[in-house]
Coordinates of C-alpha atoms in Angstrom, one line a residue:
X1 CA 130.5 -12.1 -96.5
X2 CA 134.0 -11.4 -97.3
X3 CA 136.5 -11.6 -100.0
X4 CA 135.5 -11.7 -103.6
X5 CA 132.2 -13.5 -102.9
X6 CA 131.2 -10.4 -100.8
X7 CA 132.1 -8.1 -103.6
X8 CA 130.0 -9.9 -106.0
X9 CA 126.9 -10.0 -103.5
X10 CA 127.3 -6.3 -103.2
X11 CA 127.3 -5.8 -106.8
X12 CA 124.5 -8.0 -107.4
X13 CA 122.3 -6.3 -104.8
X14 CA 123.1 -2.8 -105.9
X15 CA 122.1 -4.1 -109.5
X16 CA 118.9 -5.5 -108.4
X17 CA 117.7 -2.7 -106.2
X18 CA 116.4 -0.7 -109.0
X19 CA 114.2 -3.4 -110.1
X20 CA 112.5 -3.4 -106.5
X21 CA 111.7 0.2 -107.0
X22 CA 110.4 -0.5 -110.7
X23 CA 108.0 -3.1 -109.2
X24 CA 106.6 -0.6 -106.7
X25 CA 106.2 1.9 -109.5
X26 CA 104.2 -0.6 -111.7
X27 CA 102.3 -2.1 -108.8
X28 CA 101.2 1.3 -107.2
X29 CA 100.7 2.9 -110.7
X30 CA 98.1 0.2 -111.6
X31 CA 100.3 -1.4 -114.4
X32 CA 98.3 -4.0 -116.4
X33 CA 99.4 -6.6 -119.0
X34 CA 98.4 -4.3 -121.8
X35 CA 100.8 -1.7 -120.4
X36 CA 103.7 -4.1 -121.1
X37 CA 103.5 -2.8 -124.9
X38 CA 105.3 0.4 -123.6
X39 CA 106.1 0.2 -119.9
X40 CA 108.2 3.2 -120.1
X41 CA 105.5 5.4 -121.7
X42 CA 103.2 3.9 -118.7
X43 CA 105.8 4.9 -116.1
X44 CA 106.4 8.4 -117.5
X45 CA 102.6 9.2 -117.1
X46 CA 102.3 7.9 -113.5
X47 CA 101.8 10.3 -110.5
X48 CA 102.4 10.3 -106.8
X49 CA 103.9 7.2 -105.3
X50 CA 104.3 5.5 -108.8
X51 CA 106.3 8.3 -110.1
X52 CA 108.5 8.8 -107.1
X53 CA 109.1 5.1 -107.2
X54 CA 110.0 5.4 -111.0
X55 CA 112.4 8.4 -110.0
X56 CA 114.1 6.2 -107.4
X57 CA 114.4 3.4 -110.1
X58 CA 116.1 5.7 -112.6
X59 CA 118.4 7.4 -109.9
X60 CA 119.5 4.0 -108.7
X61 CA 120.5 2.9 -112.3
X62 CA 122.4 6.3 -112.6
X63 CA 124.4 5.7 -109.7
X64 CA 125.4 2.2 -110.4
X65 CA 128.4 2.9 -112.8
X66 CA 130.2 5.0 -110.2
X67 CA 129.5 2.2 -107.4
X68 CA 130.6 -0.7 -109.6
X69 CA 133.7 1.0 -110.8
X70 CA 134.7 2.1 -107.3
X71 CA 134.1 -1.5 -105.9
X72 CA 136.1 -3.2 -108.7
X73 CA 138.9 -0.7 -108.6
X74 CA 139.2 -0.9 -105.0
X75 CA 139.4 -4.8 -105.3
X76 CA 141.9 -4.6 -108.1
X77 CA 144.2 -2.1 -106.2
X78 CA 144.0 -4.3 -103.0
X79 CA 142.1 -1.8 -100.8
X80 CA 141.3 -3.6 -97.5
X81 CA 138.4 -6.0 -97.8
X82 CA 137.0 -4.7 -94.7
X83 CA 136.9 -0.9 -95.9
X84 CA 135.4 -2.2 -99.2
X85 CA 132.8 -4.2 -97.7
X86 CA 131.8 -1.5 -95.1
X87 CA 131.5 1.2 -97.6
X88 CA 129.8 -1.2 -100.0
X89 CA 127.2 -2.1 -97.4
X90 CA 126.9 1.5 -96.4
X91 CA 126.2 2.3 -99.8
X92 CA 123.4 -0.3 -100.2
X93 CA 121.7 0.5 -97.0
X94 CA 121.7 4.3 -97.7
X95 CA 120.3 3.6 -101.1
X96 CA 117.5 1.6 -99.6
X97 CA 117.0 4.5 -97.1
X98 CA 117.1 6.9 -100.0
X99 CA 114.5 4.9 -101.8
X100 CA 112.2 5.0 -98.6
X101 CA 112.6 8.7 -98.3
X102 CA 111.8 9.3 -101.9
X103 CA 108.6 7.1 -101.6
X104 CA 107.7 8.9 -98.5
X105 CA 108.2 12.3 -100.2
X106 CA 110.7 13.3 -97.7
X107 CA 112.8 15.5 -100.1
X108 CA 115.4 17.1 -97.7
X109 CA 116.2 13.9 -96.0
X110 CA 116.3 12.1 -99.3
X111 CA 119.0 14.6 -100.6
X112 CA 121.1 14.1 -97.4
X113 CA 120.8 10.4 -97.7
X114 CA 121.7 10.6 -101.6
X115 CA 124.8 12.7 -100.7
X116 CA 125.9 10.1 -98.0
X117 CA 125.2 7.2 -100.4
X118 CA 127.3 8.8 -103.2
X119 CA 130.1 9.6 -100.8
X120 CA 130.7 5.8 -100.3
X121 CA 132.1 5.1 -103.8
X122 CA 133.7 8.4 -104.0
X123 CA 135.7 7.8 -100.7
X124 CA 136.7 4.3 -102.2
X125 CA 138.0 6.0 -105.4
X126 CA 139.9 8.7 -103.4
X127 CA 141.5 5.9 -101.3
X128 CA 142.7 4.4 -104.5
X129 CA 144.2 7.7 -105.5
X130 CA 146.0 7.9 -102.5
X131 CA 147.5 4.5 -102.9
X132 CA 149.1 5.4 -106.3

């Protein structure tokens, strides 16, 4: 992966990741076809693993705007493709590890991984500011 196609794949993977955790939440929570009438209500009432998977889904959606903005701005400002790809892949890998930590109920490690994942787009944006 390199160039604009790599950027597109990074964004696509980051956008699809919350749905993986949504599926885990529904499967582990015993989601049934009848629950599709109001899936948010179903997920809000879950506990344990299903509730944690739902929290990962929500947090994954919450972090997307910062990630997408940073990646697109870095591309627009012609930041090194290598740096964009490395920080973008690090973000995705860290978000996956974050999700695993959340599912495993490892709160302290989860918070550390969350911080590292959020540092990736923030570093890109700070690099852009330095270029200006």
